PDB file of C-alpha atoms in Angstrom:
ATOM      1  CA  MET A  13     -18.527-161.205 -18.948  1.00 64.00           C
ATOM      2  CA  TRP A  14     -15.970-162.188 -21.374  1.00 64.00           C
ATOM      3  CA  ILE A  15     -16.249-158.758 -23.059  1.00 68.00           C
ATOM      4  CA  ALA A  16     -15.498-157.073 -19.687  1.00 62.00           C
ATOM      5  CA  VAL A  17     -12.397-159.418 -19.179  1.00 60.00           C
ATOM      6  CA  ILE A  18     -11.116-158.717 -22.594  1.00 67.00           C
ATOM      7  CA  ALA A  19     -11.621-154.910 -22.284  1.00 63.00           C
ATOM      8  CA  GLY A  20      -9.957-154.983 -18.867  1.00 67.00           C
ATOM      9  CA  ALA A  21      -6.930-156.826 -20.249  1.00 65.00           C
ATOM     10  CA  CYS A  22      -6.766-154.419 -23.170  1.00 67.00           C
ATOM     11  CA  ILE A  23      -6.689-151.350 -20.832  1.00 73.00           C
ATOM     12  CA  ILE A  24      -4.025-153.036 -18.668  1.00 68.00           C
ATOM     13  CA  LEU A  25      -1.914-153.775 -21.856  1.00 63.00           C
ATOM     14  CA  ILE A  26      -2.258-150.099 -23.037  1.00 69.00           C
ATOM     15  CA  ILE A  27      -1.228-148.690 -19.638  1.00 69.00           C
ATOM     16  CA  THR A  28       1.749-151.032 -19.607  1.00 67.00           C
ATOM     17  CA  ILE A  29       2.830-150.012 -22.976  1.00 67.00           C
ATOM     18  CA  LEU A  30       2.463-146.293 -22.206  1.00 68.00           C
ATOM     19  CA  PHE A  31       4.396-146.752 -18.947  1.00 65.00           C
ATOM     20  CA  LEU A  32       7.184-148.466 -20.818  1.00 69.00           C
ATOM     21  CA  LEU A  33       7.252-146.032 -23.496  1.00 66.00           C
ATOM     22  CA  ARG A  34       7.877-143.271 -20.952  1.00 74.00           C
ATOM     23  CA  ALA A  35       9.938-145.130 -18.536  1.00 75.00           C
ATOM     24  CA  THR A  36      12.467-146.456 -21.199  1.00 80.00           C
ATOM     25  CA  THR A  37      12.914-142.966 -22.690  1.00 82.00           C
ATOM     26  CA  ASN A  38      13.315-140.551 -19.618  1.00 85.00           C
ATOM     27  CA  GLY A  39      15.803-142.647 -17.387  1.00 86.00           C
ATOM     28  CA  THR A  40      13.297-144.313 -14.998  1.00 89.00           C
ATOM     29  CA  SER A  41      15.096-146.742 -12.838  1.00 88.00           C
ATOM     30  CA  LEU A  42      13.688-150.206 -13.742  1.00 90.00           C
ATOM     31  CA  PRO A  43      14.531-153.539 -12.019  1.00 90.00           C
ATOM     32  CA  LEU A  44      16.192-156.370 -14.070  1.00 87.00           C
ATOM     33  CA  PHE A  45      17.546-159.256 -12.311  1.00 81.00           C
ATOM     34  CA  ARG A  46      20.191-160.266  -9.701  1.00 81.00           C
ATOM     35  CA  GLY A  47      20.088-156.817  -8.148  1.00 86.00           C
ATOM     36  CA  LEU A  48      20.566-155.067 -11.534  1.00 92.00           C
ATOM     37  CA  ARG A  49      18.626-152.003 -12.531  1.00 94.00           C
ATOM     38  CA  MET A  50      18.272-150.273 -15.831  1.00 94.00           C
ATOM     39  CA  ARG A  51      18.056-146.593 -16.836  1.00 95.00           C
ATOM     40  CA  ARG A  52      17.596-145.711 -20.412  1.00 96.00           C
ATOM     41  CA  TRP A  53      17.323-142.396 -22.268  1.00 96.00           C
ATOM     42  CA  VAL A  54      16.287-141.713 -25.959  1.00 96.00           C
ATOM     43  CA  GLU A  55      18.095-138.946 -27.603  1.00 95.00           C
ATOM     44  CA  PRO A  56      18.775-137.060 -24.335  1.00 94.00           C
ATOM     45  CA  ARG A  57      18.818-133.155 -24.615  1.00 91.00           C
ATOM     46  CA  ASP A  58      18.710-131.793 -21.172  1.00 92.00           C
ATOM     47  CA  THR A  59      22.012-130.416 -20.141  1.00 92.00           C
ATOM     48  CA  VAL A  60      21.931-131.726 -16.484  1.00 93.00           C
ATOM     49  CA  THR A  61      20.656-135.151 -17.571  1.00 93.00           C
ATOM     50  CA  CYS A  62      23.264-135.345 -20.191  1.00 93.00           C
ATOM     51  CA  GLN A  63      26.143-134.515 -17.829  1.00 94.00           C
ATOM     52  CA  ARG A  64      24.971-137.398 -15.550  1.00 95.00           C
ATOM     53  CA  ILE A  65      24.752-139.756 -18.246  1.00 95.00           C
ATOM     54  CA  VAL A  66      28.373-138.871 -19.490  1.00 95.00           C
ATOM     55  CA  ASP A  67      29.662-139.087 -15.932  1.00 95.00           C
ATOM     56  CA  ASP A  68      28.318-142.635 -15.414  1.00 96.00           C
ATOM     57  CA  MET A  69      29.550-143.705 -18.780  1.00 95.00           C
ATOM     58  CA  ARG A  70      32.954-142.403 -18.214  1.00 95.00           C
ATOM     59  CA  ARG A  71      33.206-144.318 -14.856  1.00 95.00           C
ATOM     60  CA  VAL A  72      32.332-147.594 -16.665  1.00 95.00           C
ATOM     61  CA  CYS A  73      34.951-146.795 -19.278  1.00 92.00           C
ATOM     62  CA  VAL A  74      37.680-146.095 -16.875  1.00 93.00           C
ATOM     63  CA  GLU A  75      36.842-149.274 -14.909  1.00 91.00           C
ATOM     64  CA  SER A  76      36.759-151.213 -18.094  1.00 88.00           C
ATOM     65  CA  VAL A  77      39.656-150.158 -20.242  1.00 84.00           C
ATOM     66  CA  GLY A  78      41.463-147.694 -17.892  1.00 86.00           C
ATOM     67  CA  SER A  79      40.589-144.523 -19.710  1.00 86.00           C
ATOM     68  CA  VAL A  80      37.852-142.757 -21.746  1.00 88.00           C
ATOM     69  CA  PRO A  81      37.677-143.511 -25.462  1.00 85.00           C
ATOM     70  CA  THR A  82      37.790-140.714 -28.011  1.00 80.00           C
ATOM     71  CA  HIS A  83      34.147-140.753 -28.916  1.00 85.00           C
ATOM     72  CA  PRO A  84      32.715-137.118 -28.903  1.00 89.00           C
ATOM     73  CA  MET A  85      29.752-138.088 -26.723  1.00 91.00           C
ATOM     74  CA  LEU A  86      32.200-138.886 -23.890  1.00 91.00           C
ATOM     75  CA  HIS A  87      33.927-135.590 -24.078  1.00 88.00           C
ATOM     76  CA  GLY A  88      31.339-133.014 -23.772  1.00 81.00           C
ATOM     77  CA  ASP A  89      29.691-133.149 -27.143  1.00 89.00           C
ATOM     78  CA  MET A  90      26.045-132.800 -26.260  1.00 90.00           C
ATOM     79  CA  GLU A  91      24.902-132.914 -29.967  1.00 90.00           C
ATOM     80  CA  ALA A  92      26.716-136.271 -30.322  1.00 91.00           C
ATOM     81  CA  LEU A  93      24.890-137.648 -27.222  1.00 93.00           C
ATOM     82  CA  GLY A  94      21.625-136.468 -28.487  1.00 93.00           C
ATOM     83  CA  LYS A  95      21.740-138.918 -31.302  1.00 93.00           C
ATOM     84  CA  ARG A  96      22.102-141.838 -28.816  1.00 95.00           C
ATOM     85  CA  ILE A  97      19.862-144.218 -27.254  1.00 96.00           C
ATOM     86  CA  VAL A  98      21.630-144.838 -23.867  1.00 96.00           C
ATOM     87  CA  MET A  99      21.087-147.768 -21.741  1.00 96.00           C
ATOM     88  CA  ILE A 100      23.184-147.971 -18.461  1.00 97.00           C
ATOM     89  CA  ILE A 101      22.910-150.779 -16.060  1.00 95.00           C
ATOM     90  CA  TYR A 102      23.472-150.287 -12.237  1.00 96.00           C
ATOM     91  CA  HIS A 103      24.395-152.653  -9.384  1.00 92.00           C
ATOM     92  CA  GLN A 104      23.932-151.312  -5.962  1.00 89.00           C
ATOM     93  CA  GLU A 105      23.597-147.726  -7.474  1.00 90.00           C
ATOM     94  CA  LYS A 106      26.895-148.028  -9.221  1.00 95.00           C
ATOM     95  CA  PRO A 107      27.116-148.059 -13.106  1.00 96.00           C
ATOM     96  CA  VAL A 108      28.443-151.298 -14.159  1.00 95.00           C
ATOM     97  CA  MET A 109      27.726-151.465 -17.945  1.00 95.00           C
ATOM     98  CA  PHE A 110      26.290-149.144 -20.797  1.00 95.00           C
ATOM     99  CA  ASN A 111      25.349-149.423 -24.493  1.00 95.00           C
ATOM    100  CA  ALA A 112      24.963-146.382 -26.505  1.00 95.00           C
ATOM    101  CA  ILE A 113      23.123-146.978 -29.697  1.00 96.00           C
ATOM    102  CA  LEU A 114      23.516-144.365 -32.534  1.00 95.00           C
ATOM    103  CA  LYS A 115      20.669-143.202 -34.540  1.00 96.00           C
ATOM    104  CA  VAL A 116      22.206-142.643 -37.872  1.00 95.00           C
ATOM    105  CA  ASP A 117      21.562-139.695 -40.017  1.00 91.00           C
ATOM    106  CA  GLY A 118      19.084-140.659 -42.863  1.00 89.00           C
ATOM    107  CA  ILE A 119      19.711-141.372 -46.480  1.00 92.00           C
ATOM    108  CA  VAL A 120      17.934-139.313 -49.006  1.00 88.00           C
ATOM    109  CA  GLY A 121      15.418-141.568 -50.825  1.00 89.00           C
ATOM    110  CA  TYR A 122      15.935-144.538 -48.399  1.00 92.00           C
ATOM    111  CA  ASP A 123      13.210-144.751 -45.924  1.00 92.00           C
ATOM    112  CA  VAL A 124      14.384-147.632 -43.550  1.00 95.00           C
ATOM    113  CA  PRO A 125      15.567-146.238 -40.231  1.00 96.00           C
ATOM    114  CA  ILE A 126      19.296-147.042 -39.622  1.00 97.00           C
ATOM    115  CA  PHE A 127      20.900-147.738 -36.058  1.00 97.00           C
ATOM    116  CA  TYR A 128      24.444-148.390 -34.997  1.00 95.00           C
ATOM    117  CA  VAL A 129      24.920-150.727 -32.106  1.00 92.00           C
ATOM    118  CA  GLY A 130      27.585-148.477 -30.837  1.00 86.00           C
ATOM    119  CA  LEU A 131      29.844-148.718 -27.767  1.00 87.00           C
ATOM    120  CA  VAL A 132      29.247-151.462 -25.200  1.00 89.00           C
ATOM    121  CA  MET A 133      31.365-151.351 -22.074  1.00 90.00           C
ATOM    122  CA  VAL A 134      31.418-153.472 -18.814  1.00 92.00           C
ATOM    123  CA  VAL A 135      33.367-153.065 -15.693  1.00 91.00           C
ATOM    124  CA  ASN A 136      36.147-155.532 -15.198  1.00 88.00           C
ATOM    125  CA  GLN A 137      34.458-157.162 -12.184  1.00 86.00           C
ATOM    126  CA  MET A 138      31.236-157.883 -14.002  1.00 84.00           C
ATOM    127  CA  LYS A 139      32.696-159.239 -17.245  1.00 82.00           C
ATOM    128  CA  ARG A 140      31.793-162.750 -18.300  1.00 76.00           C
ATOM    129  CA  LYS A 141      28.570-162.562 -16.391  1.00 75.00           C
ATOM    130  CA  GLY A 142      26.437-162.162 -19.551  1.00 76.00           C
ATOM    131  CA  LEU A 143      25.696-158.501 -19.269  1.00 81.00           C
ATOM    132  CA  GLN A 144      26.326-157.965 -22.981  1.00 81.00           C
ATOM    133  CA  LYS A 145      23.175-159.893 -23.613  1.00 80.00           C
ATOM    134  CA  ILE A 146      21.164-156.921 -22.186  1.00 87.00           C
ATOM    135  CA  THR A 147      22.162-155.026 -25.377  1.00 89.00           C
ATOM    136  CA  ILE A 148      19.412-157.211 -27.092  1.00 87.00           C
ATOM    137  CA  LEU A 149      16.946-155.504 -24.824  1.00 90.00           C
ATOM    138  CA  ASN A 150      18.171-152.067 -25.855  1.00 94.00           C
ATOM    139  CA  VAL A 151      17.863-152.928 -29.560  1.00 93.00           C
ATOM    140  CA  LEU A 152      14.355-154.474 -29.095  1.00 91.00           C
ATOM    141  CA  LEU A 153      12.995-151.319 -27.246  1.00 93.00           C
ATOM    142  CA  LEU A 154      13.808-149.242 -30.400  1.00 95.00           C
ATOM    143  CA  PHE A 155      10.637-150.931 -32.075  1.00 94.00           C
ATOM    144  CA  LEU A 156       8.664-149.404 -29.348  1.00 90.00           C
ATOM    145  CA  ASN A 157      10.287-146.054 -28.966  1.00 92.00           C
ATOM    146  CA  TYR A 158      10.204-145.188 -32.519  1.00 94.00           C
ATOM    147  CA  ARG A 159       6.966-146.934 -33.386  1.00 93.00           C
ATOM    148  CA  ILE A 160       8.619-149.070 -36.258  1.00 94.00           C
ATOM    149  CA  THR A 161       8.641-152.493 -37.333  1.00 94.00           C
ATOM    150  CA  THR A 162      11.808-152.794 -39.385  1.00 95.00           C
ATOM    151  CA  PHE A 163      15.168-150.967 -39.285  1.00 97.00           C
ATOM    152  CA  ASP A 164      18.630-151.584 -40.477  1.00 96.00           C
ATOM    153  CA  LEU A 165      21.077-152.369 -37.553  1.00 96.00           C
ATOM    154  CA  THR A 166      24.835-151.965 -38.059  1.00 95.00           C
ATOM    155  CA  ASP A 167      27.959-152.602 -35.931  1.00 92.00           C
ATOM    156  CA  ALA A 168      31.743-152.861 -36.100  1.00 89.00           C
ATOM    157  CA  GLY A 169      33.904-154.938 -33.882  1.00 83.00           C
ATOM    158  CA  ARG A 170      36.047-158.150 -33.583  1.00 80.00           C
ATOM    159  CA  SER A 171      34.238-160.190 -31.113  1.00 78.00           C
ATOM    160  CA  ALA A 172      32.643-163.544 -31.745  1.00 80.00           C
ATOM    161  CA  SER A 173      29.606-162.521 -29.704  1.00 76.00           C
ATOM    162  CA  GLY A 174      29.012-159.512 -31.777  1.00 79.00           C
ATOM    163  CA  LEU A 175      29.109-161.468 -35.157  1.00 85.00           C
ATOM    164  CA  ARG A 176      27.007-164.298 -33.595  1.00 84.00           C
ATOM    165  CA  LEU A 177      24.332-161.833 -32.438  1.00 82.00           C
ATOM    166  CA  ALA A 178      24.173-160.100 -35.692  1.00 86.00           C
ATOM    167  CA  ASN A 179      23.846-163.611 -37.642  1.00 89.00           C
ATOM    168  CA  ASP A 180      21.424-165.120 -35.184  1.00 86.00           C
ATOM    169  CA  TYR A 181      18.927-162.145 -34.590  1.00 87.00           C
ATOM    170  CA  LEU A 182      18.950-160.262 -37.892  1.00 92.00           C
ATOM    171  CA  ASP A 183      17.515-160.862 -41.310  1.00 92.00           C
ATOM    172  CA  ASN A 184      19.871-161.195 -44.229  1.00 93.00           C
ATOM    173  CA  PRO A 185      23.035-160.390 -42.247  1.00 95.00           C
ATOM    174  CA  TYR A 186      26.347-159.683 -43.757  1.00 95.00           C
ATOM    175  CA  PRO A 187      29.017-160.905 -43.167  1.00 95.00           C
ATOM    176  CA  ASN A 188      27.482-164.348 -42.655  1.00 94.00           C
ATOM    177  CA  TYR A 189      29.799-166.867 -41.052  1.00 93.00           C
ATOM    178  CA  ARG A 190      27.449-169.820 -42.188  1.00 92.00           C
ATOM    179  CA  LYS A 191      27.855-168.524 -45.676  1.00 92.00           C
ATOM    180  CA  PRO A 192      31.305-167.398 -46.119  1.00 90.00           C
ATOM    181  CA  ASP A 193      31.058-166.858 -49.939  1.00 91.00           C
ATOM    182  CA  LEU A 194      28.166-164.524 -49.557  1.00 93.00           C
ATOM    183  CA  THR A 195      28.490-161.194 -51.130  1.00 93.00           C
ATOM    184  CA  PRO A 196      26.839-158.025 -49.856  1.00 95.00           C
ATOM    185  CA  SER A 197      23.792-156.458 -51.734  1.00 95.00           C
ATOM    186  CA  SER A 198      23.953-153.163 -53.169  1.00 95.00           C
ATOM    187  CA  GLU A 199      21.698-151.758 -50.420  1.00 96.00           C
ATOM    188  CA  GLN A 200      24.036-153.064 -47.723  1.00 96.00           C
ATOM    189  CA  VAL A 201      26.883-151.394 -49.422  1.00 96.00           C
ATOM    190  CA  LEU A 202      24.989-148.176 -49.755  1.00 96.00           C
ATOM    191  CA  VAL A 203      24.117-148.146 -45.981  1.00 97.00           C
ATOM    192  CA  ALA A 204      27.635-149.137 -44.696  1.00 95.00           C
ATOM    193  CA  LYS A 205      29.226-146.497 -46.776  1.00 95.00           C
ATOM    194  CA  HIS A 206      26.898-143.877 -45.484  1.00 95.00           C
ATOM    195  CA  VAL A 207      27.415-144.804 -41.799  1.00 95.00           C
ATOM    196  CA  ILE A 208      31.193-144.737 -42.151  1.00 93.00           C
ATOM    197  CA  LEU A 209      31.229-141.483 -44.290  1.00 90.00           C
ATOM    198  CA  LYS A 210      28.845-139.627 -41.833  1.00 90.00           C
ATOM    199  CA  HIS A 211      29.593-140.851 -38.575  1.00 90.00           C
ATOM    200  CA  LYS A 212      33.501-141.796 -38.214  1.00 87.00           C
ATOM    201  CA  PRO A 213      33.712-139.735 -35.004  1.00 86.00           C
ATOM    202  CA  ASP A 214      30.691-141.340 -33.373  1.00 86.00           C
ATOM    203  CA  LEU A 215      32.186-144.790 -34.189  1.00 86.00           C
ATOM    204  CA  GLY A 216      35.343-143.900 -32.513  1.00 83.00           C
ATOM    205  CA  SER A 217      36.973-144.508 -35.806  1.00 84.00           C
ATOM    206  CA  SER A 218      40.108-143.187 -37.481  1.00 82.00           C
ATOM    207  CA  PRO A 219      39.489-140.528 -40.184  1.00 86.00           C
ATOM    208  CA  ALA A 220      41.772-142.699 -42.356  1.00 85.00           C
ATOM    209  CA  ALA A 221      39.360-145.797 -42.059  1.00 87.00           C
ATOM    210  CA  THR A 222      38.345-147.423 -45.287  1.00 90.00           C
ATOM    211  CA  LEU A 223      35.631-149.993 -45.939  1.00 92.00           C
ATOM    212  CA  ASN A 224      36.436-153.047 -48.089  1.00 92.00           C
ATOM    213  CA  VAL A 225      33.105-153.415 -49.917  1.00 93.00           C
ATOM    214  CA  GLN A 226      33.602-157.096 -50.472  1.00 92.00           C
ATOM    215  CA  SER A 227      34.653-158.291 -47.114  1.00 92.00           C
ATOM    216  CA  PHE A 228      33.322-155.544 -45.130  1.00 93.00           C
ATOM    217  CA  VAL A 229      36.551-155.159 -43.245  1.00 92.00           C
ATOM    218  CA  LEU A 230      36.913-151.700 -41.757  1.00 91.00           C
ATOM    219  CA  GLU A 231      40.513-151.125 -42.309  1.00 88.00           C
ATOM    220  CA  ASN A 232      42.673-149.118 -39.980  1.00 85.00           C
ATOM    221  CA  THR A 233      39.626-148.059 -37.923  1.00 81.00           C
ATOM    222  CA  LEU A 234      41.453-148.340 -34.661  1.00 74.00           C
ATOM    223  CA  ALA A 235      44.902-147.010 -35.493  1.00 68.00           C
ATOM    224  CA  GLU A 236      45.871-144.647 -33.085  1.00 60.00           C
ATOM    225  CA  GLU A 237      48.565-142.900 -35.031  1.00 52.00           C
ATOM    226  CA  LYS A 238      45.748-142.245 -37.591  1.00 48.00           C
ATOM    227  CA  GLY A 239      43.294-140.808 -35.094  1.00 46.00           C
ATOM    228  CA  GLY A 240      41.586-144.016 -33.969  1.00 48.00           C
ATOM    229  CA  SER A 241      40.643-144.817 -30.410  1.00 54.00           C
ATOM    230  CA  ALA A 242      43.523-146.496 -28.852  1.00 48.00           C
ATOM    231  CA  GLN A 243      41.497-147.612 -25.734  1.00 45.00           C
ATOM    232  CA  LEU A 244      39.034-149.654 -28.142  1.00 51.00           C
ATOM    233  CA  VAL A 245      41.820-151.714 -29.295  1.00 45.00           C
ATOM    234  CA  ASN A 246      41.748-153.213 -25.853  1.00 44.00           C
ATOM    235  CA  ALA A 247      38.041-153.106 -25.524  1.00 44.00           C
ATOM    236  CA  ILE A 248      37.389-154.883 -28.796  1.00 46.00           C
ATOM    237  CA  GLN A 249      39.919-157.780 -28.621  1.00 47.00           C
ATOM    238  CA  ASP A 250      39.289-160.812 -30.560  1.00 44.00           C
ATOM    239  CA  GLY A 251      36.816-162.492 -28.145  1.00 53.00           C
ATOM    240  CA  ARG A 252      36.803-166.193 -28.989  1.00 57.00           C
ATOM    241  CA  SER A 253      33.709-168.371 -29.237  1.00 57.00           C
ATOM    242  CA  LYS A 254      32.985-172.097 -28.369  1.00 66.00           C
ATOM    243  CA  ASN A 255      31.889-172.312 -32.018  1.00 68.00           C
ATOM    244  CA  ASP A 256      35.041-172.887 -34.095  1.00 76.00           C
ATOM    245  CA  GLU A 257      33.236-171.902 -37.355  1.00 85.00           C
ATOM    246  CA  ILE A 258      32.770-168.292 -35.944  1.00 86.00           C
ATOM    247  CA  ASN A 259      36.413-168.310 -34.776  1.00 84.00           C
ATOM    248  CA  SER A 260      37.732-169.403 -38.228  1.00 87.00           C
ATOM    249  CA  PHE A 261      35.487-166.906 -39.977  1.00 89.00           C
ATOM    250  CA  LEU A 262      36.945-164.053 -37.859  1.00 87.00           C
ATOM    251  CA  LYS A 263      40.410-165.127 -38.351  1.00 86.00           C
ATOM    252  CA  SER A 264      40.065-165.221 -41.917  1.00 86.00           C
ATOM    253  CA  ARG A 265      38.687-161.599 -42.044  1.00 86.00           C
ATOM    254  CA  VAL A 266      40.426-159.632 -39.214  1.00 85.00           C
ATOM    255  CA  GLY A 267      42.637-162.064 -37.442  1.00 74.00           C
ATOM    256  CA  GLY A 268      46.074-160.806 -38.060  1.00 69.00           C
ATOM    257  CA  MET A 269      45.167-156.968 -38.340  1.00 71.00           C
ATOM    258  CA  GLN A 270      44.938-155.447 -34.794  1.00 76.00           C
ATOM    259  CA  ASN A 271      43.531-152.041 -36.123  1.00 81.00           C
ATOM    260  CA  ASP A 272      40.880-153.521 -38.355  1.00 86.00           C
ATOM    261  CA  ALA A 273      37.186-154.261 -37.430  1.00 88.00           C
ATOM    262  CA  LEU A 274      34.496-156.189 -39.123  1.00 90.00           C
ATOM    263  CA  PHE A 275      31.419-154.045 -40.091  1.00 93.00           C
ATOM    264  CA  CYS A 276      28.128-156.050 -39.823  1.00 94.00           C
ATOM    265  CA  ILE A 277      24.714-155.022 -41.037  1.00 95.00           C
ATOM    266  CA  GLY A 278      21.251-156.865 -41.228  1.00 95.00           C
ATOM    267  CA  LYS A 279      17.691-156.063 -41.100  1.00 95.00           C
ATOM    268  CA  ALA A 280      15.866-156.009 -37.672  1.00 94.00           C
ATOM    269  CA  ARG A 281      12.252-156.952 -37.956  1.00 92.00           C
ATOM    270  CA  LEU A 282       9.849-157.074 -35.063  1.00 88.00           C
ATOM    271  CA  ILE A 283       8.118-160.372 -35.583  1.00 83.00           C
ATOM    272  CA  SER A 284      11.154-162.301 -36.563  1.00 80.00           C
ATOM    273  CA  GLY A 285      13.190-160.778 -33.771  1.00 71.00           C
ATOM    274  CA  ILE A 286      10.632-161.742 -31.098  1.00 74.00           C
ATOM    275  CA  LEU A 287      10.161-165.309 -32.554  1.00 73.00           C
ATOM    276  CA  THR A 288      14.034-165.849 -32.516  1.00 72.00           C
ATOM    277  CA  LEU A 289      14.261-164.530 -29.044  1.00 67.00           C
ATOM    278  CA  GLY A 290      11.482-166.733 -27.734  1.00 68.00           C
ATOM    279  CA  LYS A 291      13.004-169.819 -29.504  1.00 69.00           C
ATOM    280  CA  ARG A 292      16.324-169.445 -27.944  1.00 65.00           C
ATOM    281  CA  PHE A 293      14.804-168.792 -24.574  1.00 59.00           C
ATOM    282  CA  PHE A 294      12.979-171.943 -24.640  1.00 61.00           C
ATOM    283  CA  GLU A 295      15.900-173.816 -26.092  1.00 62.00           C
ATOM    284  CA  ARG A 296      18.143-172.254 -23.635  1.00 57.00           C
ATOM    285  CA  LYS A 297      20.800-171.561 -26.257  1.00 49.00           C
ATOM    286  CA  ARG A 298      23.701-168.985 -25.608  1.00 49.00           C
ATOM    287  CA  VAL A 299      23.198-165.614 -27.158  1.00 44.00           C
TER     288      VAL A 299
END
């Protein structure tokens, strides 16, 4: 009897995984909470589908910062969109938030996949309601979609929430607000330089942006006069945290420079990510 129960449970688990694998790659509408629904596409290629995705993301951008940032994927570059893992959140059929993760081109001789958290936008009426947390789900689903257990996750920004998420959910994060004197490893410098060199347009970054390899400050990345995305100056404002330690760290790195951002990197590992998420869920801590 127990063998039949275990076999049945395994079959149900396999069917569930296969469903999620397909549903989270082809834009199937999935329920979340509070009337929200998620649609998600992994490296979309179909022209009609891509146009619908772009239209919805542009709507969110306009309602968030008043115009559309200069990212190629938002301006008709289907090849740029085809490198993305796009998650759009809907409320009553209206797009209210999106996250477009970038799959970074590989480095010769470096076998660890690299992703960039990418653009996160929330319409004004839905801000401060915790929707940014759903970005964690988009990241976790990368393990399933790409059948991997480890990858490098990178990001650039000025917000306390972005720095906190990187430090709390990634292994060996840098910069690390808990260890302000920490220096980056040679591997982290290699990956950071590669992401910036190969993907400045995908980052909405100025061609003149440069990386400080000690502090990981991405200098002049948002400078409009140098080709940066002016809209992101408003979208990536210095979001403050209840944690003064984080605020002080951010101020020490990018506090006085409006056009600079902080580049973050860390290892995302399946087991440690699940354990950390579970621990914070039961402790009811803010993410």
